[in-house]
Coordinates of C-alpha atoms in Angstrom, one line a residue:
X28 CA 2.4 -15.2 -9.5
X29 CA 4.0 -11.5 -10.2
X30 CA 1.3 -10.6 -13.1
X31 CA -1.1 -10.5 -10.5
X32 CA 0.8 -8.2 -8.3
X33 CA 0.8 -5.9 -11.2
X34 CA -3.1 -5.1 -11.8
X35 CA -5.7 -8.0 -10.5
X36 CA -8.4 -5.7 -11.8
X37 CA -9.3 -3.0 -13.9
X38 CA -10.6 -0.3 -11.5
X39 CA -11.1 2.3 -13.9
X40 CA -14.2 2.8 -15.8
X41 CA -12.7 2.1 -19.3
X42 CA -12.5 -0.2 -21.7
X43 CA -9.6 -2.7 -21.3
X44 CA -7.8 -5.1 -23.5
X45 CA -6.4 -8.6 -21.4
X46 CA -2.8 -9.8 -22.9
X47 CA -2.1 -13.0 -21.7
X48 CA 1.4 -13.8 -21.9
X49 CA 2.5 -17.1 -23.3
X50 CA 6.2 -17.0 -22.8
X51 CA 7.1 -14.2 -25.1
X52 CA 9.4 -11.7 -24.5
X53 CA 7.5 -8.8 -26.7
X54 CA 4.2 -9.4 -24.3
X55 CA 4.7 -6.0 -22.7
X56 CA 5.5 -4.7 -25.8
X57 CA 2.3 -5.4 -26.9
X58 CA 0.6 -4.3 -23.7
X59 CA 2.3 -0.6 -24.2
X60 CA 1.6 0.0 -27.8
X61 CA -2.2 -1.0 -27.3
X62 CA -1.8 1.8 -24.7
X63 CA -0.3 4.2 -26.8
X64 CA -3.4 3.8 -28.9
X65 CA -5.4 5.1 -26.0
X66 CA -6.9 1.7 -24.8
X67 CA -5.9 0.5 -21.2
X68 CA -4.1 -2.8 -21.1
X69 CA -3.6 -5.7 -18.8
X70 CA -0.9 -8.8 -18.3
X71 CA -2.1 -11.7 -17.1
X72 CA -0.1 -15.1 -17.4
X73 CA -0.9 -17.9 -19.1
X74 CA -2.9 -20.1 -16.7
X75 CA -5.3 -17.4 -16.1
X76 CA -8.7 -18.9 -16.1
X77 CA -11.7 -17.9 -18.4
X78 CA -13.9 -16.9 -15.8
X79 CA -11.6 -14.5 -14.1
X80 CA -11.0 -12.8 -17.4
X81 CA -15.3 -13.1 -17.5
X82 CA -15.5 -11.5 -14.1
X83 CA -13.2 -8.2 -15.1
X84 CA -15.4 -5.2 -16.3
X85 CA -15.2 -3.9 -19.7
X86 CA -13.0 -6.7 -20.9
X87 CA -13.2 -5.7 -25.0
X88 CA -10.6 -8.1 -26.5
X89 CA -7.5 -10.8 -25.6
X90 CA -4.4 -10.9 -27.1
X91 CA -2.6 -14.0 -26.8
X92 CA 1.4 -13.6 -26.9
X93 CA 3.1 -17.2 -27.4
X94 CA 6.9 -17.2 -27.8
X95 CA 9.4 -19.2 -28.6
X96 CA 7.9 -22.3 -27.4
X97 CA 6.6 -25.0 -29.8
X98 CA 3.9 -27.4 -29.1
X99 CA 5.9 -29.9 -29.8
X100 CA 8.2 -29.2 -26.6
X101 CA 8.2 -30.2 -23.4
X102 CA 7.6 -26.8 -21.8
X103 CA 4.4 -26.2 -23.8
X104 CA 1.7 -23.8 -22.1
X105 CA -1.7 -24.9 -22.1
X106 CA -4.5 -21.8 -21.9
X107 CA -7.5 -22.4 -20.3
X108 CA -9.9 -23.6 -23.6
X109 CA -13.1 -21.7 -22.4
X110 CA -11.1 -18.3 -23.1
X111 CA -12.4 -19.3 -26.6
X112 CA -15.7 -19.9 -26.0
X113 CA -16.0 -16.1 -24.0
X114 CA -17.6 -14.4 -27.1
X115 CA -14.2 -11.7 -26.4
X116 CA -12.4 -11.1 -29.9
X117 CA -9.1 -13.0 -29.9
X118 CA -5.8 -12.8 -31.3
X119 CA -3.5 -15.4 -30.7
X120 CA 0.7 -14.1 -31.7
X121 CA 2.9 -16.6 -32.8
X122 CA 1.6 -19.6 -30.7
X123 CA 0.4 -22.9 -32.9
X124 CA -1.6 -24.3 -29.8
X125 CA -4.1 -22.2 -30.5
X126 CA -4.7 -23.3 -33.8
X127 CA -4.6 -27.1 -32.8
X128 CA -7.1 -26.3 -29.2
X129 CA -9.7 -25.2 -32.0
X130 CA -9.2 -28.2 -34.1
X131 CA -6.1 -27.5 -36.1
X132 CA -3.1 -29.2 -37.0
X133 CA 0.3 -28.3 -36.8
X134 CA 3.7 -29.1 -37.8
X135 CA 7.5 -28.5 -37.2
X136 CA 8.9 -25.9 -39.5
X137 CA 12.5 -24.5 -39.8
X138 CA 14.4 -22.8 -36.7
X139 CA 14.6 -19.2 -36.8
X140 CA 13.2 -16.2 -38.1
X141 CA 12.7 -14.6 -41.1
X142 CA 11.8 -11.1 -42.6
X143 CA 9.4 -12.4 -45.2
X144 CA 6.5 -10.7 -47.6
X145 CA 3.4 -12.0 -47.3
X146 CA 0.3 -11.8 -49.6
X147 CA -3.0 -10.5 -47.5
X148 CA -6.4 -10.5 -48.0
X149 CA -7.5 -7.0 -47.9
X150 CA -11.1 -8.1 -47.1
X151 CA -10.3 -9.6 -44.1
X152 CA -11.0 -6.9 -40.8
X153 CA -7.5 -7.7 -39.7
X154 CA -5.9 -6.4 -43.0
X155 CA -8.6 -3.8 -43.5
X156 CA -7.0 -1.4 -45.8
X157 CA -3.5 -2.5 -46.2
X158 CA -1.5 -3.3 -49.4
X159 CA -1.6 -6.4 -51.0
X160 CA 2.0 -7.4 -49.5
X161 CA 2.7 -7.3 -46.3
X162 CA 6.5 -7.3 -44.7
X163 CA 6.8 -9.3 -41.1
X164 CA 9.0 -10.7 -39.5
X165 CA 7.9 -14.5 -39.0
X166 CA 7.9 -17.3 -36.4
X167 CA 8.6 -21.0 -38.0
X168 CA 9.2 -22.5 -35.4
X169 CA 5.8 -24.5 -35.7
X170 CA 3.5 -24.5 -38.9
X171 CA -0.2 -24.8 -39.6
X172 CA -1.0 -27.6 -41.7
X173 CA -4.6 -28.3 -41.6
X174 CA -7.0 -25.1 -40.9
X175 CA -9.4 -25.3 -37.8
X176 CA -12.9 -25.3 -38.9
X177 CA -14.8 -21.7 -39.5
X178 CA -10.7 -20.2 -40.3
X179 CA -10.2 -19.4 -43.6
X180 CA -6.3 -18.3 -45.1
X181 CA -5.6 -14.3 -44.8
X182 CA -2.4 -14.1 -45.3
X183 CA 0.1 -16.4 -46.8
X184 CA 3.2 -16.7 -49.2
X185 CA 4.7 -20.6 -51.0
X186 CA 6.2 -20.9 -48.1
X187 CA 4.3 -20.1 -45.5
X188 CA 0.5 -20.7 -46.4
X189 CA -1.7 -20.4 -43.3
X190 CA 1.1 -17.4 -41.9
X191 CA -2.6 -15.7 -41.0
X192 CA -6.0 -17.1 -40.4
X193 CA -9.1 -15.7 -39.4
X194 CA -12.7 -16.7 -37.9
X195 CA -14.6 -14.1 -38.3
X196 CA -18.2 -15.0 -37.1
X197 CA -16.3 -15.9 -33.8
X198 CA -14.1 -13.3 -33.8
X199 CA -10.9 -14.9 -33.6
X200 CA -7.7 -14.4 -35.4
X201 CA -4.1 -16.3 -35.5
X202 CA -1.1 -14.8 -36.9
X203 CA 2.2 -16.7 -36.8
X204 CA 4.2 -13.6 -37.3
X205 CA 4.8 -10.5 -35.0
X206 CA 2.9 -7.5 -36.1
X207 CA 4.4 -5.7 -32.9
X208 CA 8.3 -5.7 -34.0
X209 CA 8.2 -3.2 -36.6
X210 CA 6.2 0.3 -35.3
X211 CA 5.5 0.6 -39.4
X212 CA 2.5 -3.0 -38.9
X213 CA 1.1 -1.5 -36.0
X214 CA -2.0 -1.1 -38.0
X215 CA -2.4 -4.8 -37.4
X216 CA -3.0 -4.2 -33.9
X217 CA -4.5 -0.7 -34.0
X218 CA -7.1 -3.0 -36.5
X219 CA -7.8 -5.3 -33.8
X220 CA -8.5 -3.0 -31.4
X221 CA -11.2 -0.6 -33.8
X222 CA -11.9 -2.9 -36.6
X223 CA -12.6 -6.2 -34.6
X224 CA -12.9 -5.3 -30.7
X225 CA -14.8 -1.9 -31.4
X226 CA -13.3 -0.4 -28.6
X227 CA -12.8 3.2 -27.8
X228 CA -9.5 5.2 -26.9
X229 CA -10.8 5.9 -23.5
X230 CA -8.3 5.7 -21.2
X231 CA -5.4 8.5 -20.3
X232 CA -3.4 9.6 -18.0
X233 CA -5.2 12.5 -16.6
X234 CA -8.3 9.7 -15.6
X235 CA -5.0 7.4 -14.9
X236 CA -4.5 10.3 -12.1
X237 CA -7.7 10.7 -10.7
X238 CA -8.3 7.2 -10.1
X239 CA -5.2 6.6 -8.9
X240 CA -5.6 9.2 -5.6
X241 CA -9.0 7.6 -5.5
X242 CA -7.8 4.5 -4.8
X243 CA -4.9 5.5 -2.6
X244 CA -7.4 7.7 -0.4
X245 CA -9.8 4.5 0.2
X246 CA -6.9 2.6 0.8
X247 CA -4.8 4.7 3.3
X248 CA -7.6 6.4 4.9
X249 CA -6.3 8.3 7.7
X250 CA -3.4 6.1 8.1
X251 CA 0.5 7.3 7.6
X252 CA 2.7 6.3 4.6
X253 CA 6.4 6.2 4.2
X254 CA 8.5 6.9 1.0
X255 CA 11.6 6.1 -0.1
X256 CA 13.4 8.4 -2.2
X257 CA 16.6 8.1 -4.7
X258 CA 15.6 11.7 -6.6
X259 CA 14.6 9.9 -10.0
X260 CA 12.0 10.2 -12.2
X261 CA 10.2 7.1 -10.4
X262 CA 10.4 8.0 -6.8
X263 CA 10.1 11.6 -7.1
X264 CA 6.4 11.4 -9.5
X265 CA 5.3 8.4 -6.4
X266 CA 5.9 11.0 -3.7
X267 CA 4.4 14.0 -5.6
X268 CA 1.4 12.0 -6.4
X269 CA 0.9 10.6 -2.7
X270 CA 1.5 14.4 -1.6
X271 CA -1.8 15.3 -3.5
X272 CA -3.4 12.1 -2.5
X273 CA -2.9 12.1 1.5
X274 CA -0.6 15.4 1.9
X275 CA 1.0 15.4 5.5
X276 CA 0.2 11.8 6.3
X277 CA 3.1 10.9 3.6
X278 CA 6.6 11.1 5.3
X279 CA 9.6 11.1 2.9
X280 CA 12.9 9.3 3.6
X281 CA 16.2 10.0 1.9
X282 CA 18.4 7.9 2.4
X283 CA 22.2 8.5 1.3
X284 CA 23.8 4.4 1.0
X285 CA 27.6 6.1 -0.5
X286 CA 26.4 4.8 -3.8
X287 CA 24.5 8.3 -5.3
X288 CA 26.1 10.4 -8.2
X289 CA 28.0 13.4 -7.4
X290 CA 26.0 16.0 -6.2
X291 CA 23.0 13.9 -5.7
X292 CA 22.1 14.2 -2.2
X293 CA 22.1 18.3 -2.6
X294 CA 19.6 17.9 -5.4
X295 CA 17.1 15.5 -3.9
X296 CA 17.1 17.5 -0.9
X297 CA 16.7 21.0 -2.6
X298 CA 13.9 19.7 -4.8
X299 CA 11.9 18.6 -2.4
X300 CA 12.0 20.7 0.9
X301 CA 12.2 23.7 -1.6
X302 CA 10.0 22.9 -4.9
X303 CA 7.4 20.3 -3.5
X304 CA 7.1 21.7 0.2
X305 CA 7.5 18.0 1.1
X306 CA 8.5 16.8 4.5
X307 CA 12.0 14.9 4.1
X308 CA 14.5 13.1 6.7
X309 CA 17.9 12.8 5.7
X310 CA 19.2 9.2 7.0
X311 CA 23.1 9.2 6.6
X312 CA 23.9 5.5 6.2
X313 CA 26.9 5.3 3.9
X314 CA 29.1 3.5 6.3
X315 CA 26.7 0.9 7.4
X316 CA 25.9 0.1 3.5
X317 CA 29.5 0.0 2.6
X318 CA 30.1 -2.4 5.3
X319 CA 27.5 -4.9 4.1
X320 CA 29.0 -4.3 0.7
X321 CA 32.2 -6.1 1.8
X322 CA 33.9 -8.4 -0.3
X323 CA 30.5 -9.2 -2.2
X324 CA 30.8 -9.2 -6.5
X325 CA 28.2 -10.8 -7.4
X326 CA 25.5 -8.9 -8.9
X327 CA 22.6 -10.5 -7.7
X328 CA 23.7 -11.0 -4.4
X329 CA 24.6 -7.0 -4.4
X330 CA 20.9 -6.3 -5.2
X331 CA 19.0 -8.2 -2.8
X332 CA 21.6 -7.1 -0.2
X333 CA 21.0 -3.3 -1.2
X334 CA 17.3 -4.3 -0.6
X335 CA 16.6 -6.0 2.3
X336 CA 19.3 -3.0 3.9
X337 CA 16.9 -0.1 2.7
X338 CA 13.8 -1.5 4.6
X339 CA 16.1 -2.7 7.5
X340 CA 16.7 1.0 7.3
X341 CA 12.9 2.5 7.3
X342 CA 12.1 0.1 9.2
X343 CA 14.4 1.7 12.1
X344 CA 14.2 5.3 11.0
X345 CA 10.1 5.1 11.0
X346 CA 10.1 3.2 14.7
X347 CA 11.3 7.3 15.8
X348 CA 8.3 8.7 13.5
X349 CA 5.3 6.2 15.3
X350 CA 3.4 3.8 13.3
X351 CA 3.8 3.8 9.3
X352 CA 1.9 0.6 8.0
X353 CA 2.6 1.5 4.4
X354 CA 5.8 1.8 2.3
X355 CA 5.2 3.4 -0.8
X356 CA 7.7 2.5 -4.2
X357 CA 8.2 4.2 -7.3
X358 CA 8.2 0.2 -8.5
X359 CA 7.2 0.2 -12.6
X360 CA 5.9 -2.2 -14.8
X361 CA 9.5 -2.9 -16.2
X362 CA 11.0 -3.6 -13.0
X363 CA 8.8 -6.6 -11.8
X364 CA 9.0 -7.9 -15.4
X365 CA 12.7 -7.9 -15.4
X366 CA 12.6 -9.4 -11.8
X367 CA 10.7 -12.4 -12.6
X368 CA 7.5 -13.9 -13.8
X369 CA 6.1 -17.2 -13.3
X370 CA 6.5 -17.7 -17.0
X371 CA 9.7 -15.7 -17.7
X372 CA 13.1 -15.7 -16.4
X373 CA 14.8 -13.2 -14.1
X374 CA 17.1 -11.1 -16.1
X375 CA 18.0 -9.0 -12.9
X376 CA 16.4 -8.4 -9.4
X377 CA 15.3 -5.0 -8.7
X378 CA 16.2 -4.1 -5.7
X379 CA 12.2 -3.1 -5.3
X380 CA 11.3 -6.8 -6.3
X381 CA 13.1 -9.4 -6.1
X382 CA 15.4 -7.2 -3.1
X383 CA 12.5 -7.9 -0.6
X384 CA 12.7 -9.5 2.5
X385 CA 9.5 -11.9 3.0
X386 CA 9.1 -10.7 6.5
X387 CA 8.8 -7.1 5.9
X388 CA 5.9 -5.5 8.1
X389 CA 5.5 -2.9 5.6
X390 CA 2.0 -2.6 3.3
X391 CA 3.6 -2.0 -0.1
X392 CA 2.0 0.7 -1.8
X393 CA 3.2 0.8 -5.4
X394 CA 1.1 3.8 -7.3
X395 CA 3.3 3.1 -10.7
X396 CA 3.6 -0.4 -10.9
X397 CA 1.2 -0.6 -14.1
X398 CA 3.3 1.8 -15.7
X399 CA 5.8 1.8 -18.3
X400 CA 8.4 4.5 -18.1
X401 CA 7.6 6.9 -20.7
X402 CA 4.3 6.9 -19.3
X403 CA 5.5 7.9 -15.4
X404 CA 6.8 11.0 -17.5
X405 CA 3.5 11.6 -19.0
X406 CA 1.8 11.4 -15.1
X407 CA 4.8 14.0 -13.7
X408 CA 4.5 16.8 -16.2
X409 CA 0.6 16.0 -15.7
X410 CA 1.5 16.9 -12.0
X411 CA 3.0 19.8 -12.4
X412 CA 6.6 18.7 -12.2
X413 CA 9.4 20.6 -13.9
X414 CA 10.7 18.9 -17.3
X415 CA 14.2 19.0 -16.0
X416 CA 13.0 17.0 -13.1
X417 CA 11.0 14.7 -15.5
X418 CA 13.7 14.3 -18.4
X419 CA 16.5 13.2 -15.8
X420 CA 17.9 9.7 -17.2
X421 CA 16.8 6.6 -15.1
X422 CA 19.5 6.1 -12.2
X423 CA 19.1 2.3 -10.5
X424 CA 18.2 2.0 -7.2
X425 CA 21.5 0.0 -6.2
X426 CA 23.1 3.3 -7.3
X427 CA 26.5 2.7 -8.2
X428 CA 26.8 -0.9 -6.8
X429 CA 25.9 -2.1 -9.9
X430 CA 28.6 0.2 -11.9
X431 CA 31.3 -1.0 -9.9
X432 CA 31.7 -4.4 -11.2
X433 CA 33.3 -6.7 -8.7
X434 CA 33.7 -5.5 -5.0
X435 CA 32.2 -2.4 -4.4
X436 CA 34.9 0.1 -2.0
X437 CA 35.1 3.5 -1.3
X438 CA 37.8 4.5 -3.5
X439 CA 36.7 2.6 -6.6
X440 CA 33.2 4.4 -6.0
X441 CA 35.4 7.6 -6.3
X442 CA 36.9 6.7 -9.2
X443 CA 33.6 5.9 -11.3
X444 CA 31.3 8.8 -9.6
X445 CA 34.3 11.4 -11.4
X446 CA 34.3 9.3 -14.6
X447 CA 30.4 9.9 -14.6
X448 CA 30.2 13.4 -13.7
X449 CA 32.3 13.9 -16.7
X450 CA 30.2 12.4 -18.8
X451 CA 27.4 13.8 -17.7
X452 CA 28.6 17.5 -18.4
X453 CA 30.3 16.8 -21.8
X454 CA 26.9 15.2 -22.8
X455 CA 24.9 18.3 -21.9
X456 CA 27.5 20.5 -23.3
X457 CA 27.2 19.0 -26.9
X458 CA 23.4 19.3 -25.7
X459 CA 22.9 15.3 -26.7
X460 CA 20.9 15.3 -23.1
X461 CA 17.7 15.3 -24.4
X462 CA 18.5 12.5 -27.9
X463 CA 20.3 9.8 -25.2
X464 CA 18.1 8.0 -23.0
X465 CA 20.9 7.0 -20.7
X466 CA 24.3 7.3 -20.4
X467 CA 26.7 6.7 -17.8
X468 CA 30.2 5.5 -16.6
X469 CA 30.8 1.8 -15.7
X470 CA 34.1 0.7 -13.3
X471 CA 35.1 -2.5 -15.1
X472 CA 37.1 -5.1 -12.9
X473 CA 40.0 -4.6 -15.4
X474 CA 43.1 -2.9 -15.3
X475 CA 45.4 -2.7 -18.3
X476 CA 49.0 -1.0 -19.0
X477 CA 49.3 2.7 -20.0
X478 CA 51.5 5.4 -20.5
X479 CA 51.1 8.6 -18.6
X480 CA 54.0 11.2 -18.4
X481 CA 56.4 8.1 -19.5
X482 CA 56.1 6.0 -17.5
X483 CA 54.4 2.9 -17.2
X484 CA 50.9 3.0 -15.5
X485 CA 48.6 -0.1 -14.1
X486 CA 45.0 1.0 -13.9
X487 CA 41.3 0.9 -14.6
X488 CA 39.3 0.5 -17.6
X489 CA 36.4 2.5 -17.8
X490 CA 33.2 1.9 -20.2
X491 CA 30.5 4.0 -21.1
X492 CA 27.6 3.1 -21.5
X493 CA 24.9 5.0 -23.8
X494 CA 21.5 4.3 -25.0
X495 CA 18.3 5.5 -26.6
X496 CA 15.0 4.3 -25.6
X497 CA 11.6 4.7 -25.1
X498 CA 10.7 2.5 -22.4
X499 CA 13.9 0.8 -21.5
X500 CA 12.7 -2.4 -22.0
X501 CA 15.0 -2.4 -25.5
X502 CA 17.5 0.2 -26.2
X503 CA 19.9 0.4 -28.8
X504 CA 23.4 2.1 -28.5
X505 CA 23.4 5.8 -29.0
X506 CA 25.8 7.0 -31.6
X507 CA 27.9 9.5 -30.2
X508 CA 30.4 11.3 -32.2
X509 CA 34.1 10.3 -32.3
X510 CA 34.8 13.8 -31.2
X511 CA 32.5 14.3 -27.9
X512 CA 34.1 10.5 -27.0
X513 CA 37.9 11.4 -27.5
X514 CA 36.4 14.7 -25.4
X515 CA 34.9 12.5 -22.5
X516 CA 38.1 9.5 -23.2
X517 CA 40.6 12.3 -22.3
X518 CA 38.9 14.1 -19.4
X519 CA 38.4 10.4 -17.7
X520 CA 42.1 9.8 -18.3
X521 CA 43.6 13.1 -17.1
X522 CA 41.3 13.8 -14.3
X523 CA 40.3 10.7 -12.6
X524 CA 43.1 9.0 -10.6
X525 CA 43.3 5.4 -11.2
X526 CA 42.2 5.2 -14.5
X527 CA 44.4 4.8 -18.1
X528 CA 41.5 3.5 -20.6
X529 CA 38.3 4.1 -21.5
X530 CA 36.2 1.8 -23.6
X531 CA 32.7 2.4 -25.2
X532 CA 29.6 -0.3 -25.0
X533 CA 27.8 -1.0 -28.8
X534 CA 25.9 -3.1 -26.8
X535 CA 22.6 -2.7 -27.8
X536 CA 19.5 -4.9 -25.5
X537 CA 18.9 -7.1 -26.1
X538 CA 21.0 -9.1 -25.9
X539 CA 22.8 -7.2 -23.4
X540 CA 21.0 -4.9 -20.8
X541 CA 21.5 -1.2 -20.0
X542 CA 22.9 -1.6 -17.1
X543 CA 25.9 -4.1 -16.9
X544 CA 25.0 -5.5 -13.7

């Protein structure tokens, strides 16, 4: 089960606030606004039982995230009914089981959602000090007919009576709407947390730090770890932070696969042997990666392929080094979410995650992977590490395998690493680089008829791709002036060979993803 990869325990001496995750696709949504508020959060999934939750330390308050699911279906999740009975305040998202494992009934309502007003009861320690209405956007997909015994009705409209109810000598609270959508109700949670759970904002990134080399030191000891490095944001703040933890027992690998940006490999390597003092070995392996690459399209397969190759790699390169027991990964929060959970579906495999090979003799050691990406920003200025270093945009670890769709060759990834150097500079030029979380060219698998210099021409389609975002878990497409796009369209077209259209993504994710593959 993935969640428990992520963060079995809360090491740190803080309070803590267990989410358990009932199918929902806003769960770590949740989890990072709760830390935004200065309270450290866990996910855990659904099954967990009530007395591991009893055996964490400092365990102040669970949040119950139920999704789509009704408990009328046949995928229904069943918690463990003693999580009730923990004295820990509750509240229960969006989930009607809840209501019916305290004594509750429930019935089906309407399909959908709907932004609706509701009436709340200001009294109530959930609502404490909010307006008399309340805009949410509800979940009907189940209803609450008969209250449990001890609830009373908090909030409510003629349609939707019961849309909050509240226990309050028990602590527990269930809301059928989602108070973590709109960042304008996120006093419902912030209430929850200081009203109801009387927690503290104790936890940080500076303590985040500390612990973190704490626990790398006990863990390592005097053995050796190995790094991978693509020169993003991720990687980079990993290597910096194992440097301060273990210093020359932490040996960096760069490995070129023929899939970086232009310019790329001079970066990385200036960065680091200059800036950071930090030991790197180049490994050129561009031809070997291309190679595997062969006549393979699909994305998946591209992924896992581009994975199991990059430890086949260390794996060779270290055997020249001696023994390194750990590999170390720049792996996020967002990345084994988006990978898989026993609860969710895969939306993509990162090459990190799901790109694994089960038989891999490396230790993983995986310093960010509680982290959501604004806050691996937060821990490399809080190292020391230059803003233009910190502020790059997130670049996968496929590289550009996965912005070549179809077959990935040589001369296609030539064609799209122009496109996207383009972009790149006419982006900074009209200084946007800071407002656009990402932006990019993508190789579509389309060519199309043109006109260049009169005659007819049969080429490529590029996309952009461009998107603003916080954590990259939802983005929504960055509005670029017609202007800097006719700029970018007619650079593409005149200076990259092979290529007679460019197209722009108003994608926004969901329901699409940032990346197309």
């Amino acid at each position: 089960m993935l969640f428990y990869i992520l963060d079995k325990e809360n090491k740190m001496d803080v309070n803590q606030i267990v989410i358990l995750d009932l199918g929902s696709k806003y769960s770590q949504v949740i989890a990072r606004r709760v830390r935004e508020l200065g309270v450290y959060s866990i996910l855990l999934p659904y099954n967990t039982k009530a007395s591991y939750i009893h055996s964490l330390k400092n365990v102040q308050g669970i949040i119950l995230c139920g999704g789509s699911n009704s408990v009328f279906s046949e995928t229904v999740v069943i918690i463990d009914e003693e999580i009730y009975n923990l004295g820990i305040p509750i509240l229960s998202i969006c989930y009607g089981m809840s209501a019916v494992m305290l004594g509750g009934s429930v019935s089906k309502a309407n399909s959908g959602k709907d932004k609706v007003l509701l009436n709340v009861d200001k009294n109530a320690l959930l609502f404490n000090n909010f307006s008399k209405r309340l805009s949410v956007w509800m979940s009907n997909c189940d209803k609450l007919s008969k209250l449990p015994q001890g609830f009373k009705e908090i909030a409510f409209n003629q349609d939707y009576p019961y849309a909050a109810i509240g226990n309050e000598a028990r602590n527990i609270y269930l809301v059928q709407f989602q108070p973590e959508i709109n960042i304008k109700e996120i006093d419902i949670i912030e209430n929850f947390l200081f009203n109801i759970c009387r927690t503290k904002s104790d936890w940080s990134i500076d303590k985040y730090i500390a612990e973190t080399i704490k626990e790398i030191r006990t863990k390592v000891a005097d053995q050796k770890v190995l790094c991978g490095l693509s020169g993003g944001v991720d990687s980079t703040v990993t290597a910096v932070l194992l440097n301060k933890a273990i210093g020359d027992n932490l040996k960096c690998i760069f490995v070129d696969h023929g899939l970086l940006r232009k310019h790329e490999k001079e970066q990385v390597m200036n960065t680091f042997c200059r800036e950071f003092k930090i030991d790197v070995t180049f490994v050129d392996s561009k031809d070997r990666f291309l190679t595997k690459l062969e006549g393979v399209s699909d994305p998946e397969q591209k992924r896992k392929l581009i994975g199991k190759e990059f430890i086949d790699v260390f794996s060779e390169t270290t055997n020249k080094f001696g023994d390194y027991p750990f590999l170390a990964q720049g792996t996020l929060y967002t990345d084994i979410i988006e990978s898989g959970t026993n609860n969710g579906s895969v939306i993509k495999s990162h090459h990190n995650v799901g790109g694994l090979p089960k038989d891999m003799k490396f230790k993983l050691l995986e310093p960010l992977k509680t982290l959501f990406k604004d806050e691996v920003r937060l821990l490399g200025k809080a190292l020391g590490i230059s803003e233009d270093i910190i502020n790059r945009q997130p670049f996968p670890g496929p590289g550009l395998a996965i912005r070549v769709i179809g077959e990935v060759t040589e001369s296609k990834l030539n064609i799209v690493r122009e496109a996207d150097y383009i972009i790149q500079e006419e982006i900074k030029q009209a200084k946007l680089n800071h407002d656009i979380w990402q932006y990019f060219a993508v190789l579509t698998n389309i060519k199309t008829v043109g006109v260049m210099e009169d005659k007819r021409t049969y080429a490529y389609t590029i996309g952009i791709r461009a998107v603003t975002s916080i954590d990259g878990m939802t983005a929504n497409w960055a509005r670029i002036p017609y202007g800097i796009l006719e700029n970018i369209s007619n650079r593409i077209i005149n200076e990259v060979n092979g290529v007679n259209r460019v197209v722009y993504d108003i994608t926004s994710k969901p329901p699409g993803t940032i990346e197309w593959e």
